[in-house]
Coordinates of C-alpha atoms and ligand atoms in Angstrom, one line a residue:
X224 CA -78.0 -10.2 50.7
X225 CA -75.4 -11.9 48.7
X226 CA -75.8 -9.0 45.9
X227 CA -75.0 -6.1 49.2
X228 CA -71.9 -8.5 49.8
X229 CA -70.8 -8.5 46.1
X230 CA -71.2 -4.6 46.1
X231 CA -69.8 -4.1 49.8
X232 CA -66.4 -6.4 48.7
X233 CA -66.1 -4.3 45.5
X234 CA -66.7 -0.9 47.3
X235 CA -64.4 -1.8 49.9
X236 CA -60.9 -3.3 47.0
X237 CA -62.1 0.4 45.3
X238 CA -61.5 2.4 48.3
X239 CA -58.6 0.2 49.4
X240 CA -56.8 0.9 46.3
X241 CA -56.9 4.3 46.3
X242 CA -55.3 4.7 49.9
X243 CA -52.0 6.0 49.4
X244 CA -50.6 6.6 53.2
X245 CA -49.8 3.7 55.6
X246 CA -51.8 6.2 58.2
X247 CA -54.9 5.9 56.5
X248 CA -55.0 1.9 56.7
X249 CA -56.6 1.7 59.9
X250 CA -59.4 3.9 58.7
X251 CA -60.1 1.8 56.4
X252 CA -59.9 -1.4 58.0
X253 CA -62.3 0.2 60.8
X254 CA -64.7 0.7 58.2
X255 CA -65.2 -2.3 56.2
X256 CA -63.6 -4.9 58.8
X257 CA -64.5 -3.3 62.2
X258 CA -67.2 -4.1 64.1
X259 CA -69.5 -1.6 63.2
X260 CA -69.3 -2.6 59.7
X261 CA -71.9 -3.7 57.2
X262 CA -69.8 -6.9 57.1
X263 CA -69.7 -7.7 60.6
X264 CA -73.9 -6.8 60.6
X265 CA -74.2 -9.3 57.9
X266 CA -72.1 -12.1 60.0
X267 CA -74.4 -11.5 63.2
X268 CA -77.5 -11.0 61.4
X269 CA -76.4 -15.3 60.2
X270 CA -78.2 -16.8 63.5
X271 CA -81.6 -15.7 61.9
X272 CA -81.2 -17.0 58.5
X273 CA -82.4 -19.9 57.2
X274 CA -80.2 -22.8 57.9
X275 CA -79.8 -23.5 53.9
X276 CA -79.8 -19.5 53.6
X277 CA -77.0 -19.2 56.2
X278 CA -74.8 -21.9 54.4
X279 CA -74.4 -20.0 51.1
X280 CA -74.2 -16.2 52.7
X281 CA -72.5 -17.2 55.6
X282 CA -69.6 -18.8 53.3
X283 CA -69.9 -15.7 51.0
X284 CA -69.6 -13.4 54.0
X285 CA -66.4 -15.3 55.5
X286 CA -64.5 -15.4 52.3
X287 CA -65.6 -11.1 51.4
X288 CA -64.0 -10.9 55.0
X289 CA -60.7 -12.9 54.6
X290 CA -60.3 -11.7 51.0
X291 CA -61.1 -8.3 52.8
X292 CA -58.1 -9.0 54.6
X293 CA -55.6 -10.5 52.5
X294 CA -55.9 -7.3 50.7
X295 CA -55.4 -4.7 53.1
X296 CA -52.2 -6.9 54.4
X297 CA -50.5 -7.1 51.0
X298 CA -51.8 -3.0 50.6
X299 CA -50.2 -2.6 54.2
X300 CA -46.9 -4.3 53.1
X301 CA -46.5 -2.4 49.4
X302 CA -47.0 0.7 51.5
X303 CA -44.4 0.3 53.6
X304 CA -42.3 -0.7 51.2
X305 CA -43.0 2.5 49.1
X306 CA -42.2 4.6 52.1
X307 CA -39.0 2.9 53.1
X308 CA -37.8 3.7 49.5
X309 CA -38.8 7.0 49.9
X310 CA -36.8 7.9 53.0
X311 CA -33.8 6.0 51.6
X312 CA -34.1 8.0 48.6
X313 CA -33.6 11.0 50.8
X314 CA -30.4 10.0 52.9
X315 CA -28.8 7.9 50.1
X316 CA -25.8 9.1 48.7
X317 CA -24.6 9.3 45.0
X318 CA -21.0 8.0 45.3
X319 CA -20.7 9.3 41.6
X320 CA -21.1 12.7 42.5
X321 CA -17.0 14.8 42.5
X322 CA -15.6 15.4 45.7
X323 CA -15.7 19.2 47.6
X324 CA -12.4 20.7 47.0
X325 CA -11.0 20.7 50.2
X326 CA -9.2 23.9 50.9
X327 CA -5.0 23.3 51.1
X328 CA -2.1 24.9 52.6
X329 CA 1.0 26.4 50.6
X330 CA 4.2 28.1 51.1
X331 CA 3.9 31.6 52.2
X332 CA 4.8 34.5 49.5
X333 CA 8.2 34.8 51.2
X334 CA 9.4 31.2 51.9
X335 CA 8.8 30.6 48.2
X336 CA 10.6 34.3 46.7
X337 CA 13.6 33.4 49.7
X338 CA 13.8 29.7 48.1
X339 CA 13.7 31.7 44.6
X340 CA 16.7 33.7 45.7
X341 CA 18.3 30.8 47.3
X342 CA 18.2 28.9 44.4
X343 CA 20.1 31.4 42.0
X344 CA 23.0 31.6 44.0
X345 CA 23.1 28.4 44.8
X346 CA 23.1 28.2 41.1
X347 CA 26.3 30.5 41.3
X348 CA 28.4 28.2 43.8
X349 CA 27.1 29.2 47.0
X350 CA 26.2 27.3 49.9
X351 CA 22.9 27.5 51.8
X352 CA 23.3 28.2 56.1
X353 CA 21.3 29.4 58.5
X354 CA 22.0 31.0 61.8
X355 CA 20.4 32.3 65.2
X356 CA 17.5 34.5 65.2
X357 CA 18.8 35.6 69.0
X358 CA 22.4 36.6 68.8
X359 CA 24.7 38.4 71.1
X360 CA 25.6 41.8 71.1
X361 CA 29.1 40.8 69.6
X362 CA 28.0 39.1 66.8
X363 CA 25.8 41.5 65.9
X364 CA 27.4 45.1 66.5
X365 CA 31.4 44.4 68.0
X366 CA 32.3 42.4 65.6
X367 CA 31.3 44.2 62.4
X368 CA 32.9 46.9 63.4
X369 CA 30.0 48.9 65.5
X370 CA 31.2 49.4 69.6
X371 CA 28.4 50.2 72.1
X372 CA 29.2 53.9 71.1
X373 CA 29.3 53.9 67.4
X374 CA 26.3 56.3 66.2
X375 CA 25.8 53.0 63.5
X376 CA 23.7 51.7 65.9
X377 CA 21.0 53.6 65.6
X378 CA 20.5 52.4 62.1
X379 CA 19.6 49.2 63.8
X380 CA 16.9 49.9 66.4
X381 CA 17.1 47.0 68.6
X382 CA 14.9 44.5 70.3
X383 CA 16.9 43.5 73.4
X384 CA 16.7 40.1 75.1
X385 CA 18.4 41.3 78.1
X386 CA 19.8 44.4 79.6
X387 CA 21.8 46.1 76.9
X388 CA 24.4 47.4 79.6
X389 CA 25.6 43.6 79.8
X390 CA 28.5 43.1 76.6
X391 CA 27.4 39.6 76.8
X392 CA 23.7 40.7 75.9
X393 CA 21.5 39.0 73.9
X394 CA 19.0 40.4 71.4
X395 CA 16.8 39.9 68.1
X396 CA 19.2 40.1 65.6
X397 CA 18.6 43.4 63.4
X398 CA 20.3 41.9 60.0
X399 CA 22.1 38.5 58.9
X400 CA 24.9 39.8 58.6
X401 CA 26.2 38.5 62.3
X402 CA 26.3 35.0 60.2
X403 CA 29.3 36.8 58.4
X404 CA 31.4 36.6 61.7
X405 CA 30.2 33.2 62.8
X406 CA 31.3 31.5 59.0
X407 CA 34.2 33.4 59.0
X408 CA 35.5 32.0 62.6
X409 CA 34.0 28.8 61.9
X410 CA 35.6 28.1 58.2
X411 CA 38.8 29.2 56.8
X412 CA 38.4 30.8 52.8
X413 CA 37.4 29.9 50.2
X414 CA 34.2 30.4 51.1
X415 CA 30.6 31.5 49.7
X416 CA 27.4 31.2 51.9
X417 CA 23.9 33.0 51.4
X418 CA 22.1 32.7 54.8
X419 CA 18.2 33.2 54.5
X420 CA 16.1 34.1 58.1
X421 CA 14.5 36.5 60.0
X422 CA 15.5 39.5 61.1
X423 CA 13.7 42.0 63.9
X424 CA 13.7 45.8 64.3
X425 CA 12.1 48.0 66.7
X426 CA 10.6 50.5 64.3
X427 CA 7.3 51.8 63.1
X428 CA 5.8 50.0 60.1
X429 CA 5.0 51.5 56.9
X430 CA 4.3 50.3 53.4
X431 CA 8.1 49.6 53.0
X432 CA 9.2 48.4 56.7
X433 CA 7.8 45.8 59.3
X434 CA 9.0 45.2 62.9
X435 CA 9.9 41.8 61.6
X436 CA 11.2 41.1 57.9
X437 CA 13.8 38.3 56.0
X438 CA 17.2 38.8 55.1
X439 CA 19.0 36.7 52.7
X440 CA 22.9 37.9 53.4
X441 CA 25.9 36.4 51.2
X442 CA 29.4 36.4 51.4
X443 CA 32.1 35.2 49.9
X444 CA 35.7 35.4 50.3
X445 CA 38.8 34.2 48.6
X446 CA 41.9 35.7 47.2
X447 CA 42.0 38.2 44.4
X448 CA 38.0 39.3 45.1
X449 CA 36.8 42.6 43.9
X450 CA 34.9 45.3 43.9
X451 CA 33.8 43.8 40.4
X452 CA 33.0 40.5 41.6
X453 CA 30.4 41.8 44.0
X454 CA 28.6 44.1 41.2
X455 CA 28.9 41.3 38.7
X456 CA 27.5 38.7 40.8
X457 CA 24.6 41.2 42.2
X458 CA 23.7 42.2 38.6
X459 CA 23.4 38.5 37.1
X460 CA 21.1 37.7 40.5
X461 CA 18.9 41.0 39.7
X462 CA 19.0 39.8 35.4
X463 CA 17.8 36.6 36.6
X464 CA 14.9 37.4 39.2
X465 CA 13.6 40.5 37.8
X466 CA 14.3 40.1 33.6
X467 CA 16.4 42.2 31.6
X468 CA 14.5 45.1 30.9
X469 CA 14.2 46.0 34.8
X470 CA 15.9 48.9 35.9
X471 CA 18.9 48.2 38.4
X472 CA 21.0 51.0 40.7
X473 CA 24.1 50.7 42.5
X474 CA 25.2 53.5 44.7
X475 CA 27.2 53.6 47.3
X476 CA 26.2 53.7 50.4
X477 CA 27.8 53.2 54.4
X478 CA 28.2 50.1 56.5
X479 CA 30.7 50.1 59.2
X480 CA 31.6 46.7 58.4
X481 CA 32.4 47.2 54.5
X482 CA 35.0 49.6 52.8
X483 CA 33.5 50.7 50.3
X484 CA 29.9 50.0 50.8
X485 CA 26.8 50.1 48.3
X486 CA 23.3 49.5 48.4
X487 CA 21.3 48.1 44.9
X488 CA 17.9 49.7 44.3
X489 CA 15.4 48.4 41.2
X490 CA 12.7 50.2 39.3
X491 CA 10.0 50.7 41.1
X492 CA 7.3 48.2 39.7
X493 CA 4.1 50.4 40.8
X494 CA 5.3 53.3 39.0
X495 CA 7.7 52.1 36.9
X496 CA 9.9 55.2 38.0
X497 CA 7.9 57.7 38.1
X498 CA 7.5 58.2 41.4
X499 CA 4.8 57.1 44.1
X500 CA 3.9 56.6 47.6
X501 CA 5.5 52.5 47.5
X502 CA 9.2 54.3 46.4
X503 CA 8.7 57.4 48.8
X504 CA 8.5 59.6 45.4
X505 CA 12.0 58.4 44.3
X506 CA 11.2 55.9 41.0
X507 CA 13.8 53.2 43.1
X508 CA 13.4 50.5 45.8
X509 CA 16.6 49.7 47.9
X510 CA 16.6 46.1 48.1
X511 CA 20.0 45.2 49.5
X512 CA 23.2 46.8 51.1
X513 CA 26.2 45.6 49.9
X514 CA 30.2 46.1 50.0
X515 CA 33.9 44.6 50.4
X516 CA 34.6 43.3 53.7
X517 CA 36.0 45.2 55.8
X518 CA 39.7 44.5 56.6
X519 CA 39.6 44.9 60.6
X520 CA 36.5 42.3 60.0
X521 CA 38.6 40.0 58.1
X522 CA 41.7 39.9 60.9
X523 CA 39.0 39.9 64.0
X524 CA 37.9 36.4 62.8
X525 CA 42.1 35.4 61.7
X526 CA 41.8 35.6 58.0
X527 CA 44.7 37.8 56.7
X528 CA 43.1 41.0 54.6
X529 CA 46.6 41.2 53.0
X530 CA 46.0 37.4 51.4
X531 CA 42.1 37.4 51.1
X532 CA 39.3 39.9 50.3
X533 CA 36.0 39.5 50.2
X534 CA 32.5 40.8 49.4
X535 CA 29.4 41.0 51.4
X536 CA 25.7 41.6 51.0
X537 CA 22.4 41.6 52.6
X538 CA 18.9 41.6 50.6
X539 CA 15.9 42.5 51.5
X540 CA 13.3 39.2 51.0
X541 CA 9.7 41.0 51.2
X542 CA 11.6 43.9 48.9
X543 CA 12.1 41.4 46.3
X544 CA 8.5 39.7 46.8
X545 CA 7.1 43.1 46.2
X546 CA 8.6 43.8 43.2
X547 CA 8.8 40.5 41.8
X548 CA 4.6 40.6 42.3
X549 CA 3.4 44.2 42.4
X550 CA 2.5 44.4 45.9
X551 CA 1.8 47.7 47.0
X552 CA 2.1 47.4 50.9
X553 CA 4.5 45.0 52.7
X554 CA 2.1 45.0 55.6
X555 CA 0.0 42.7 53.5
X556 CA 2.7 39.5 54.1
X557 CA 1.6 38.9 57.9
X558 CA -1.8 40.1 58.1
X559 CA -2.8 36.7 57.4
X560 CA -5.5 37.9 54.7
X561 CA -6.3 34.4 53.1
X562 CA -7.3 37.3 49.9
X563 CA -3.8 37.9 49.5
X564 CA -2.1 34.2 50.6
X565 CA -4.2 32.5 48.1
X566 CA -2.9 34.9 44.9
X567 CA 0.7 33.1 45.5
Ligands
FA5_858 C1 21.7 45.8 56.5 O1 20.9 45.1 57.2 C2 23.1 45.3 56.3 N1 23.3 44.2 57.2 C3 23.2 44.9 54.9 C4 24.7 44.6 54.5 C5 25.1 43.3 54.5 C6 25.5 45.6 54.1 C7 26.4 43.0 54.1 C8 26.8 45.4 53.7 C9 27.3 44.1 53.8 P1 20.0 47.5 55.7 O2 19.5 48.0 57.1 O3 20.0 48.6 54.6 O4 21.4 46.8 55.8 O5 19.0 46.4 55.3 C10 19.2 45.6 54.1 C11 17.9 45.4 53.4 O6 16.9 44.9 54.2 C12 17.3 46.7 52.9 O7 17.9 47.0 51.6 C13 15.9 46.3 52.7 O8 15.6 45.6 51.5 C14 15.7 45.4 53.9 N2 15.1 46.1 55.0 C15 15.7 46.8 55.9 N3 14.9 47.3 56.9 C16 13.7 46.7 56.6 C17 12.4 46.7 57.2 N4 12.1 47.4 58.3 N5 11.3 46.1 56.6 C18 11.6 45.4 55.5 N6 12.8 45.3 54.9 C19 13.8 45.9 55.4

């Protein structure tokens, strides 16, 4: 009997050892420790031994049973240990590892090409103002020379705040240039402003035209300014923003407000003057109307046109943007396509 212990305690540390799930300890333990087991037989079957018999396999018996289970509780423990490393494995986190980018914001295409422009003239001596995006029909049209009948107006289709009957009435201004009048009241010359901001028209869009688009409009008036100042200043600004080599047009051109008027177009980046459906077939892109102001301008807002002169202009901001970056379609800037956004 004490050999079947020997051989039961070795056959049960075998199996034991080879148990490799925390599920399968109870199996076990049912089979060598539970009380159908050949161990427990052995412990009952004790009462009909032999009472010198019973001493040595009943102390055999007892010590196969506790070493029986010592071992499974130190196999229970390094099992659980092994599976609590496991699942940490699994959730840990390698603090080594390089962040994900995370995505960022950045200036839109024409906040940073209307900083550009800013920045050259400000470079030049002028100042940096803004104005109101909803303006009254005098500072917008009476003033600058166009009355409620003046066919100028319908270069400006308007978005109207209120009823348009009222002379008081307010509206989306349709150009900067009603910032002209405002300085000009405000500030006796000298004086040189650009004015960036938006600008709103109530006109179909196209690859050239939105509904709502920038301005950037300058002026600057003093004694003794000409014709040549104004061409001078607009072709050092076009030198510095679009390189030498790029084509640059000055025509003239009509603006009730200037005498004489002009308008500056540049090479047409797609084509590079060939012709195409960004330039309308022409080779040029008008980017700003320009001129000297206008007398009856100058003495509306008490500045003497026999003492100072002046020149005006107003630039086109996504115009600029698209040549400066050969962008085919200004409809791109406020479709809020991150595909486009993310190229500036
Ligand atoms: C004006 O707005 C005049 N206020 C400019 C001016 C200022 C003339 C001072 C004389 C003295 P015009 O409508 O041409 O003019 O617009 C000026 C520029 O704005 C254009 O050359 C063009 O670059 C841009 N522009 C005009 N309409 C649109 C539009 N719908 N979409 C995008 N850009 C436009």
């Amino acid at each position: 009997m004490q050999q079947e212990l020997e051989q039961l305690e070795s056959a049960a540390l075998d199996e034991l050892a080879r148990v490799s799930e925390l599920s399968q300890l109870e199996a076990w333990r049912v089979q060598y420790l539970g009380k159908k087991s050949a161990l427990t037989a052995v412990l009952r079957s004790l009462s009909s031994l032999s009472s010198d018999e019973r001493k040595v396999i009943g102390a055999r018996a007892n010590s196969v049973k506790e070493s029986l289970q010592n071992s499974l509780a130190t196999r229970k423990e390094t099992l659980s240990l092994e599976s609590l490393d496991e699942s940490l494995g699994a959730s840990a986190i390698d603090v080594t590892l390089p962040g994900r980018p995370l995505p960022h914001g950045r200036l839109h295409p024409t906040t940073q090409v209307m900083g550009e422009i800013c920045s050259v003239f400000a470079g030049m001596g002028f100042q940096i103002i803004e104005g109101p995006e909803v303006e009254r029909d005098y500072y917008n049209f009476e003033a600058l020379n166009i009355p409620e009948t003046h066919p100028a107006r319908d270069m400006f289709a308007t978005l109207w705040v209120d009823a348009r009957e009222d002379r008081n009435a307010r509206l989306l201004r349709t150009h900067t240039s009603p910032m002209q009048i405002r300085l000009m009241e405000q500030q006796k010359p000298p004086l040189r402003f650009v004015v960036p901001g938006r600008t709103y028209r109530y006109e179909a869009t196209d690859a050239t035209h939105e509904w709502m688009f920038h301005q950037v409009e300058g002026l600057a008036i003093d004694v003794d300014i000409t014709l040549r100042d104004l061409k001078e200043t607009l072709f050092e600004f076009c030198k510095k923003v679009f390189g030498r080599d790029t084509g640059v047009r000055f025509r003239c051109d009509y603006f009730p407000f200037v005498e004489p008027g002009g308008e500056v177009a540049i090479e047409c980046v797609s084509c590079k003057g060939a012709g195409c459906r960004l330039c309308g077939g022409t080779g040029w892109l008008e980017i700003l109307g320009c001129g000297m102001v206008h007398p009856d301008v100058l003495s509306r807002c008490g500045i003497d046109p026999s003492v100072h002169s002046g020149f005006a202009f107003g630039m086109g901001v996504e115009r600029v943007s698209i040549l400066r970056h050969g962008i085919d379609d200004i409809r791109h800037f406020y479709s809020d396509d991150f595909r486009f956004l993310r190229q500036f």
